[in-house]
Coordinates of C-alpha atoms and ligand atoms in Angstrom, one line a residue:
M1 CA -34.9 51.4 -21.5
D2 CA -33.7 52.6 -24.8
K3 CA -31.6 49.8 -26.0
V4 CA -32.4 50.0 -30.2
N5 CA -32.6 46.5 -31.9
H6 CA -34.1 46.3 -35.3
E7 CA -32.9 42.9 -36.1
Y8 CA -37.0 42.2 -35.2
G9 CA -39.2 43.3 -38.8
A10 CA -42.7 43.5 -39.5
N11 CA -42.5 40.8 -42.4
Q12 CA -41.5 38.1 -39.4
I13 CA -44.6 37.9 -38.0
Q14 CA -46.7 34.8 -39.1
V15 CA -50.4 35.5 -40.0
L16 CA -52.4 32.5 -39.3
E17 CA -56.2 33.0 -38.4
G18 CA -59.1 35.9 -37.5
L19 CA -60.8 36.8 -34.4
E20 CA -64.4 35.4 -34.6
A21 CA -63.6 32.1 -32.9
V22 CA -62.4 33.9 -30.0
R23 CA -65.7 35.8 -29.1
K24 CA -67.7 32.6 -29.8
R25 CA -65.7 30.3 -27.5
P26 CA -63.5 32.5 -25.1
G27 CA -63.1 29.7 -22.7
M28 CA -60.8 27.8 -24.9
Y29 CA -58.5 30.9 -25.2
I30 CA -58.8 32.2 -21.1
G31 CA -59.9 29.1 -19.3
S32 CA -63.2 30.9 -18.4
V33 CA -65.4 34.0 -18.4
S34 CA -65.4 34.2 -14.7
V35 CA -63.1 36.7 -12.7
R36 CA -60.7 34.0 -13.3
G37 CA -60.9 34.8 -16.9
L38 CA -61.1 38.5 -16.4
H39 CA -57.7 38.4 -14.5
H40 CA -56.3 36.5 -17.2
L41 CA -56.8 39.1 -19.6
V42 CA -54.7 41.2 -17.4
Y43 CA -51.9 38.7 -17.3
E44 CA -51.7 38.3 -20.7
I45 CA -51.0 41.7 -21.1
V46 CA -48.5 41.8 -18.8
D47 CA -46.8 38.7 -19.7
N48 CA -46.0 40.3 -23.3
S49 CA -44.1 43.1 -21.1
V50 CA -42.3 40.4 -19.0
D51 CA -41.2 38.8 -22.3
E52 CA -39.7 42.2 -23.1
A53 CA -38.0 42.2 -19.8
L54 CA -36.7 38.8 -20.3
A55 CA -35.4 39.8 -23.4
G56 CA -33.2 42.4 -21.7
Y57 CA -35.3 45.4 -22.8
C58 CA -37.4 46.5 -20.4
N59 CA -37.0 46.8 -16.7
N60 CA -40.0 48.9 -15.6
I61 CA -44.1 47.6 -15.7
N62 CA -47.0 49.8 -14.5
V63 CA -50.4 48.5 -14.0
T64 CA -53.4 50.4 -13.1
I65 CA -57.1 49.6 -12.3
E66 CA -58.7 52.9 -13.7
P67 CA -62.3 53.9 -12.3
G68 CA -64.8 51.9 -14.3
N69 CA -62.6 48.6 -14.2
I70 CA -60.4 49.9 -17.0
I71 CA -56.8 48.4 -17.0
C72 CA -53.7 50.0 -18.1
V73 CA -50.8 48.2 -18.6
E74 CA -47.6 50.3 -19.5
D75 CA -43.9 49.3 -19.8
N76 CA -40.7 50.7 -21.3
G77 CA -39.6 48.4 -23.5
R78 CA -38.6 48.8 -27.6
G79 CA -42.4 49.2 -28.1
I80 CA -44.1 46.7 -30.6
P81 CA -42.8 47.2 -34.0
V82 CA -44.9 49.6 -36.0
E83 CA -43.5 49.2 -39.7
K84 CA -46.0 48.0 -42.3
H85 CA -46.4 44.0 -42.4
A86 CA -45.2 42.4 -45.7
K87 CA -48.3 39.9 -45.8
T88 CA -51.3 41.8 -44.0
G89 CA -50.4 45.4 -45.4
I90 CA -51.1 46.8 -42.2
S91 CA -49.0 47.6 -39.1
A92 CA -46.8 44.9 -37.5
A93 CA -48.7 46.3 -34.4
E94 CA -52.1 46.1 -35.9
T95 CA -51.4 42.5 -36.9
V96 CA -50.4 41.4 -33.6
Y97 CA -53.7 42.8 -32.2
T98 CA -56.2 41.5 -34.8
I99 CA -55.2 38.4 -36.4
L100 CA -55.0 35.4 -33.6
H101 CA -51.5 33.6 -33.8
A102 CA -49.4 36.5 -35.1
G103 CA -46.6 37.1 -32.8
G104 CA -43.4 37.9 -34.0
K105 CA -40.4 35.6 -32.4
F106 CA -43.3 34.3 -30.1
G107 CA -43.5 30.0 -30.7
G108 CA -41.0 30.7 -33.7
D109 CA -37.3 29.2 -34.3
S110 CA -35.3 32.2 -33.0
G111 CA -36.7 32.2 -29.5
Y112 CA -39.4 31.2 -27.7
K113 CA -41.9 33.0 -24.9
V114 CA -40.8 32.0 -21.7
S115 CA -43.5 34.0 -19.5
G116 CA -46.3 31.4 -20.1
G117 CA -49.7 32.4 -21.2
L118 CA -51.1 31.8 -24.7
H119 CA -48.0 31.7 -26.5
G120 CA -48.0 34.8 -28.3
V121 CA -52.0 35.2 -28.9
G122 CA -52.3 37.2 -26.0
S123 CA -52.7 40.4 -27.6
S124 CA -55.4 39.5 -30.0
V125 CA -57.3 37.6 -27.6
V126 CA -57.9 40.3 -25.0
N127 CA -58.9 42.8 -27.9
A128 CA -61.4 40.0 -29.1
L129 CA -62.7 40.0 -25.3
S130 CA -62.6 43.8 -25.0
E131 CA -65.4 46.2 -25.6
W132 CA -62.5 48.6 -26.7
T133 CA -58.8 48.6 -26.5
E134 CA -56.4 51.1 -27.1
V135 CA -52.6 50.9 -27.6
T136 CA -50.0 53.7 -27.9
I137 CA -46.4 52.8 -28.4
Q138 CA -43.2 55.5 -28.5
R139 CA -40.5 54.1 -30.9
D140 CA -38.5 55.3 -33.6
G141 CA -39.1 59.0 -32.8
G142 CA -42.6 59.0 -32.8
I143 CA -46.0 58.2 -30.6
F144 CA -48.4 55.9 -32.4
Q145 CA -51.7 54.9 -31.4
M146 CA -54.5 52.6 -32.6
K147 CA -58.1 51.8 -31.2
F148 CA -60.2 48.8 -31.7
E149 CA -63.9 47.8 -30.4
R150 CA -64.4 44.2 -29.9
G151 CA -61.5 43.4 -31.9
K152 CA -62.4 45.4 -35.1
T153 CA -59.9 48.2 -35.8
V154 CA -61.7 51.9 -35.0
Q155 CA -58.3 53.8 -35.6
P156 CA -55.4 52.0 -37.3
L157 CA -51.9 52.9 -36.0
T158 CA -51.4 56.7 -36.8
R159 CA -48.6 58.6 -35.6
I160 CA -49.8 60.8 -33.1
G161 CA -46.7 62.7 -31.8
D162 CA -42.6 62.8 -31.4
S163 CA -40.9 61.0 -28.4
D164 CA -37.2 59.9 -27.7
K165 CA -38.6 57.3 -25.2
T166 CA -39.4 53.6 -26.1
G167 CA -42.1 51.5 -24.6
T168 CA -46.0 50.1 -25.1
K169 CA -49.0 51.3 -23.0
V170 CA -52.1 49.3 -23.6
R171 CA -55.7 50.2 -22.3
F172 CA -58.8 47.9 -22.3
L173 CA -62.1 47.5 -20.9
A174 CA -63.1 44.2 -20.7
D175 CA -66.6 43.1 -22.7
S176 CA -69.6 42.9 -20.2
E177 CA -71.1 40.9 -22.9
I178 CA -68.7 38.2 -22.6
F179 CA -67.6 38.1 -18.9
E180 CA -69.7 37.7 -16.0
T181 CA -67.9 40.4 -13.8
L182 CA -65.9 43.3 -14.5
E183 CA -64.6 43.8 -10.9
Y184 CA -61.3 43.1 -10.8
E185 CA -60.0 41.9 -7.2
Y186 CA -56.9 44.0 -6.4
E187 CA -55.4 41.3 -3.7
V188 CA -55.5 38.7 -6.5
L189 CA -53.7 40.8 -9.4
E190 CA -51.2 42.1 -6.3
K191 CA -50.5 38.6 -5.3
R192 CA -49.6 37.8 -8.9
F193 CA -47.3 40.4 -10.0
R194 CA -45.4 40.4 -6.4
E195 CA -44.7 36.7 -7.7
M196 CA -43.6 37.5 -11.2
A197 CA -41.2 40.1 -9.5
F198 CA -39.9 37.6 -7.6
L199 CA -39.5 35.3 -10.4
T200 CA -37.8 38.2 -12.7
K201 CA -34.8 39.6 -10.9
G202 CA -34.4 43.4 -11.0
L203 CA -37.7 44.0 -12.9
R204 CA -40.2 46.5 -11.2
I205 CA -43.6 46.0 -11.1
T206 CA -46.3 48.5 -9.7
I207 CA -49.7 47.9 -9.6
E208 CA -52.2 50.7 -8.4
D209 CA -56.4 50.2 -7.6
K210 CA -57.8 54.1 -8.9
R211 CA -61.3 52.8 -8.7
V212 CA -63.5 54.6 -6.3
R213 CA -64.4 52.2 -3.4
E214 CA -67.7 52.2 -1.5
K215 CA -67.4 53.3 1.9
V216 CA -67.8 50.5 4.3
E217 CA -70.2 51.0 7.4
G218 CA -68.1 52.3 10.5
E219 CA -65.0 52.9 8.3
E220 CA -63.6 56.3 7.9
E221 CA -62.6 57.4 4.6
E222 CA -58.9 57.8 5.7
E223 CA -58.7 54.1 7.0
Q224 CA -59.2 52.7 3.4
K225 CA -56.1 50.6 2.9
E226 CA -54.2 52.0 0.1
R227 CA -54.3 49.6 -2.9
K228 CA -50.7 50.2 -4.3
A229 CA -47.9 48.4 -4.5
D230 CA -44.2 48.4 -6.1
F231 CA -42.4 45.3 -6.5
C232 CA -38.5 44.8 -7.4
F233 CA -36.4 42.1 -5.9
E234 CA -32.7 42.2 -6.7
G235 CA -32.5 38.9 -4.6
G236 CA -35.0 37.2 -7.1
L237 CA -35.9 33.8 -6.1
N238 CA -34.0 34.4 -2.5
S239 CA -36.1 37.3 -2.0
F240 CA -39.1 35.1 -2.5
V241 CA -38.2 32.4 0.3
E242 CA -37.2 35.0 2.6
Y243 CA -40.6 36.5 2.1
L244 CA -42.4 33.2 2.7
N245 CA -40.3 32.4 5.5
K246 CA -40.6 36.2 7.0
N247 CA -42.7 35.1 10.2
K248 CA -40.8 31.9 10.9
E249 CA -37.8 31.1 12.9
K250 CA -34.8 30.3 10.4
I251 CA -32.5 27.4 10.8
H252 CA -29.5 29.3 8.5
E253 CA -29.6 32.9 7.6
L254 CA -29.3 32.8 4.0
P255 CA -30.9 31.1 1.3
I256 CA -29.3 28.0 -0.6
Y257 CA -29.2 29.4 -4.3
I258 CA -28.8 27.4 -7.3
E259 CA -28.7 28.7 -10.6
K260 CA -27.9 26.7 -13.8
D261 CA -28.7 27.9 -17.6
G262 CA -28.2 25.3 -20.6
E263 CA -31.5 23.5 -22.4
V264 CA -33.4 23.8 -19.5
P265 CA -32.7 27.0 -17.2
I266 CA -32.9 26.2 -13.7
E267 CA -33.0 28.4 -10.5
V268 CA -33.6 27.2 -7.3
A269 CA -33.8 29.1 -3.6
I270 CA -34.0 26.6 -0.4
Q271 CA -34.0 28.1 3.3
Y272 CA -34.9 25.6 6.4
T273 CA -37.0 26.6 9.4
T274 CA -38.1 25.4 12.6
S275 CA -41.6 24.7 11.2
Y276 CA -42.7 21.0 10.8
S277 CA -44.3 21.5 7.2
E278 CA -42.5 21.6 3.9
N279 CA -43.2 24.3 1.5
I280 CA -42.3 23.9 -1.8
Y281 CA -43.5 26.4 -4.8
T282 CA -42.7 25.3 -8.6
F283 CA -42.7 27.6 -11.6
V284 CA -42.7 26.5 -15.3
N285 CA -42.2 29.8 -17.4
N286 CA -43.4 31.6 -14.7
I287 CA -46.5 29.7 -14.1
N288 CA -47.3 28.2 -10.7
T289 CA -47.2 24.3 -11.3
I290 CA -49.6 23.9 -8.2
E291 CA -49.9 20.2 -8.9
G292 CA -46.0 20.0 -9.3
G293 CA -44.6 17.6 -12.0
T294 CA -41.2 16.3 -13.5
H295 CA -39.1 19.5 -12.2
L296 CA -40.2 18.9 -8.5
E297 CA -39.6 15.1 -8.9
G298 CA -36.0 15.9 -10.0
F299 CA -35.6 18.2 -7.1
K300 CA -36.7 15.7 -4.4
R301 CA -34.8 13.0 -6.0
A302 CA -31.6 15.0 -5.9
V303 CA -32.4 16.9 -2.5
T304 CA -32.4 13.3 -0.8
K305 CA -29.9 11.8 -2.4
V306 CA -27.6 14.5 -1.8
F307 CA -28.7 14.7 2.2
N308 CA -28.2 11.0 2.5
D309 CA -24.8 10.9 0.5
Y310 CA -23.4 14.0 2.8
A311 CA -24.8 12.0 6.3
R312 CA -22.8 9.2 5.3
N313 CA -19.8 10.5 4.3
H314 CA -19.6 12.6 7.4
G315 CA -20.4 9.8 10.0
V316 CA -23.7 11.6 10.7
L317 CA -25.4 8.3 9.5
K318 CA -23.6 4.9 10.3
D319 CA -23.6 1.7 8.3
K320 CA -26.3 0.1 10.5
D321 CA -28.5 3.6 10.3
Q322 CA -31.2 3.6 7.6
N323 CA -31.7 6.2 5.1
L324 CA -33.4 9.5 5.5
Q325 CA -36.4 9.9 3.8
G326 CA -37.4 12.3 1.8
E327 CA -40.0 13.7 4.1
D328 CA -37.9 13.8 6.9
I329 CA -35.2 15.9 4.6
R330 CA -38.1 18.1 3.5
E331 CA -39.6 19.1 7.2
G332 CA -39.1 22.8 7.9
M333 CA -38.2 23.2 4.2
T334 CA -39.1 26.5 2.2
A335 CA -38.3 26.0 -1.6
V336 CA -38.8 27.8 -4.9
I337 CA -38.0 26.2 -8.0
S338 CA -38.1 28.0 -11.3
V339 CA -37.4 26.2 -14.5
K340 CA -37.9 27.6 -18.4
V341 CA -38.9 24.9 -20.8
K342 CA -39.3 25.6 -24.6
E343 CA -42.2 23.4 -25.2
P344 CA -44.2 22.9 -21.9
Q345 CA -46.4 19.9 -21.6
F346 CA -49.0 20.8 -18.6
E347 CA -51.0 17.9 -17.6
G348 CA -53.1 17.2 -14.4
Q349 CA -57.1 18.5 -13.3
T350 CA -56.0 21.9 -13.5
K351 CA -53.4 21.7 -16.1
T352 CA -50.4 22.6 -13.9
K353 CA -48.5 19.6 -13.7
L354 CA -45.6 19.6 -15.9
G355 CA -45.0 16.5 -18.1
N356 CA -41.8 16.8 -19.9
S357 CA -40.2 13.7 -18.7
N358 CA -36.5 15.0 -19.8
V359 CA -36.8 17.6 -17.2
T360 CA -36.8 15.1 -14.3
G361 CA -33.0 14.3 -15.1
I362 CA -31.8 17.8 -16.0
V363 CA -33.4 19.4 -12.8
A364 CA -31.9 16.4 -10.7
N365 CA -28.6 16.6 -11.8
A366 CA -28.3 20.5 -11.5
V367 CA -29.6 20.5 -8.0
A368 CA -27.3 17.9 -6.9
D369 CA -24.3 19.0 -7.9
A370 CA -24.7 22.5 -6.9
L371 CA -26.1 21.4 -3.6
S372 CA -23.4 18.7 -2.8
T373 CA -20.9 21.7 -3.5
F374 CA -22.8 23.9 -0.9
L375 CA -23.0 21.2 2.2
E376 CA -19.3 20.6 1.5
E377 CA -18.7 24.6 1.8
N378 CA -20.8 25.3 4.4
P379 CA -20.1 22.4 7.2
N380 CA -22.2 24.5 9.7
V381 CA -25.4 24.7 7.8
A382 CA -25.3 21.1 6.5
K383 CA -24.7 20.4 10.2
A384 CA -27.8 22.3 11.3
I385 CA -30.1 21.0 8.5
L386 CA -29.2 17.6 9.2
E387 CA -29.9 17.8 13.1
K388 CA -33.4 19.0 11.9
C389 CA -33.8 16.1 9.4
I390 CA -32.5 13.3 11.8
S391 CA -35.0 15.0 14.3
A392 CA -37.9 14.4 11.9
S393 CA -36.6 10.6 11.2
R394 CA -36.7 9.8 14.9
A395 CA -40.0 11.4 15.3
R396 CA -41.5 9.7 12.3
E397 CA -40.1 6.2 13.8
A398 CA -41.5 6.8 17.0
A399 CA -45.0 7.8 15.5
R400 CA -44.8 4.7 13.5
K401 CA -43.9 2.4 16.5
A402 CA -47.0 4.1 18.8
R403 CA -49.2 3.3 15.9
E404 CA -48.0 -0.5 15.9
L405 CA -48.2 -0.8 19.5
A406 CA -51.6 0.9 19.4
R407 CA -52.6 -1.5 16.6
K408 CA -51.3 -4.7 18.6
K409 CA -52.9 -3.7 21.8
S410 CA -56.4 -3.1 20.1
S411 CA -56.1 -6.6 18.4
M412 CA -55.2 -8.3 21.4
E413 CA -58.0 -6.6 23.3
G414 CA -60.4 -7.7 20.4
S415 CA -59.4 -11.7 20.8
T416 CA -59.8 -11.5 25.0
L417 CA -63.4 -10.4 24.5
P418 CA -66.0 -12.6 25.5
R419 CA -67.2 -14.3 22.6
K420 CA -71.0 -14.2 21.7
T421 CA -72.6 -17.5 21.5
C422 CA -75.4 -17.9 18.9
R423 CA -78.2 -20.5 19.8
L424 CA -80.0 -21.6 16.7
Ligands
LIG501 C1 -47.9 46.9 -22.0 C2 -48.1 45.7 -22.7 N1 -46.9 45.6 -23.7 C3 -47.1 44.9 -24.8 O1 -47.8 44.4 -25.0 C4 -45.7 44.4 -25.4 C5 -45.7 43.8 -26.4 C6 -44.1 44.0 -27.0 C7 -43.3 43.7 -28.1 C8 -42.0 44.3 -28.2 C9 -41.6 45.0 -27.2 N2 -42.6 45.5 -26.4 C10 -43.5 45.0 -26.1 N3 -44.4 45.2 -25.2 C11 -41.2 43.8 -29.3 C12 -40.8 42.4 -29.4 C13 -40.0 42.0 -30.5 C14 -39.3 43.0 -31.2 N4 -39.5 44.3 -30.9 C15 -40.3 44.6 -30.0 C16 -39.4 40.8 -30.9 O2 -40.2 39.8 -30.2 O3 -38.7 40.5 -31.2 N5 -44.1 42.8 -28.9 C17 -44.5 41.7 -28.9 C18 -44.9 41.3 -30.0 C19 -44.6 41.8 -30.8 N6 -43.9 43.0 -30.6 C20 -44.5 41.9 -32.5 F1 -44.7 40.4 -33.0 F2 -45.1 42.8 -33.0 F3 -43.4 41.8 -32.7

């Protein structure tokens, strides 16, 4: 995408500290030095491209695992700025790769990094933890390249050719002195990039594994599954829930879609199936919050209230009836919730639980407004979902009664058992 914006200048980058700390304590920056940490390096670089996509300047990201476990990520954004940085005296691009916490708008006042990750220190952290890194930038009519070894510049940014395109390409080999393994798991990366493409409507992410694989015994060469995928979902979260429900029987054909901009931009897609379980995925700044948090709380609160209100107002629940419980309403529900939070606080054991308390009310209000309007406008869908909720509620009540009866029976049997006498 050749949408030019030169508002950003090299002198807007803040320079803070060096990279030695990263090599000394890698876990502090990427979580661990296991295969999880290794994958994190790839996510950090791809996150930068996704940020460029979220800013509206990039719509294509290609990820390749090259032979020898070299990672190559290429985007068609504006290209990292190449001009000289006022404070460091080196190019903006080299500054971003060699100085921790140098990172343009990342974390500054003029915008915020929303794809998650290390808040703009990603490029320098990857550089510090790689045996070598090579960055090629197409911008301002030229092709520029710089090279690093274990975070140290071995070739400063140099113009190596002309180009009328824009974009950034980063290749790196993770450092075997730091990581326990350099073997990327293709399936893990593929899943993550599918998810990222669902979460960023219209963004194309491709991944290809070009490593030579050892032949598995009994498997013909041509039988090896091709490790290559191309993800682009114009439907965004709707496509995500449809993908999650692909093997399930749907109660309504199209997902319910909610989108609201504002202080905390919110996107939600919901689709009910005949399944007995609930299946809710939540994301904050494209990070999967597997422990839930305040955004999930707000969503659950709104859904419970809206379906109960609708059921009462339309005579599905009578005065004498008890309210439907949240679990009745969520049985068979598949939902994806994605929110963007400027300064997310992550809590919980795996730091994947959103803690920002203001998000509960914001999500609850947005979901309640949009969902109640949807149900009023789509009475057939509302009816079908409520039938499912009522049947879940009846099943829950029947199970409770059966449990109570069994408990009573066993306590009565206990009281009629012959008493043991104890002679002293
Ligand atoms: C292949 C991986 N891609 C990247 O790492 C990547 C970083 C990046 C980028 C900008 C554009 N494309 C990019 N791809 C960019 C950002 C901004 C202005 N111009 C270009 C901006 O944030 O305002 N940058 C990421 C950080 C920086 N550029 C910067 F700090 F050097 F500005």
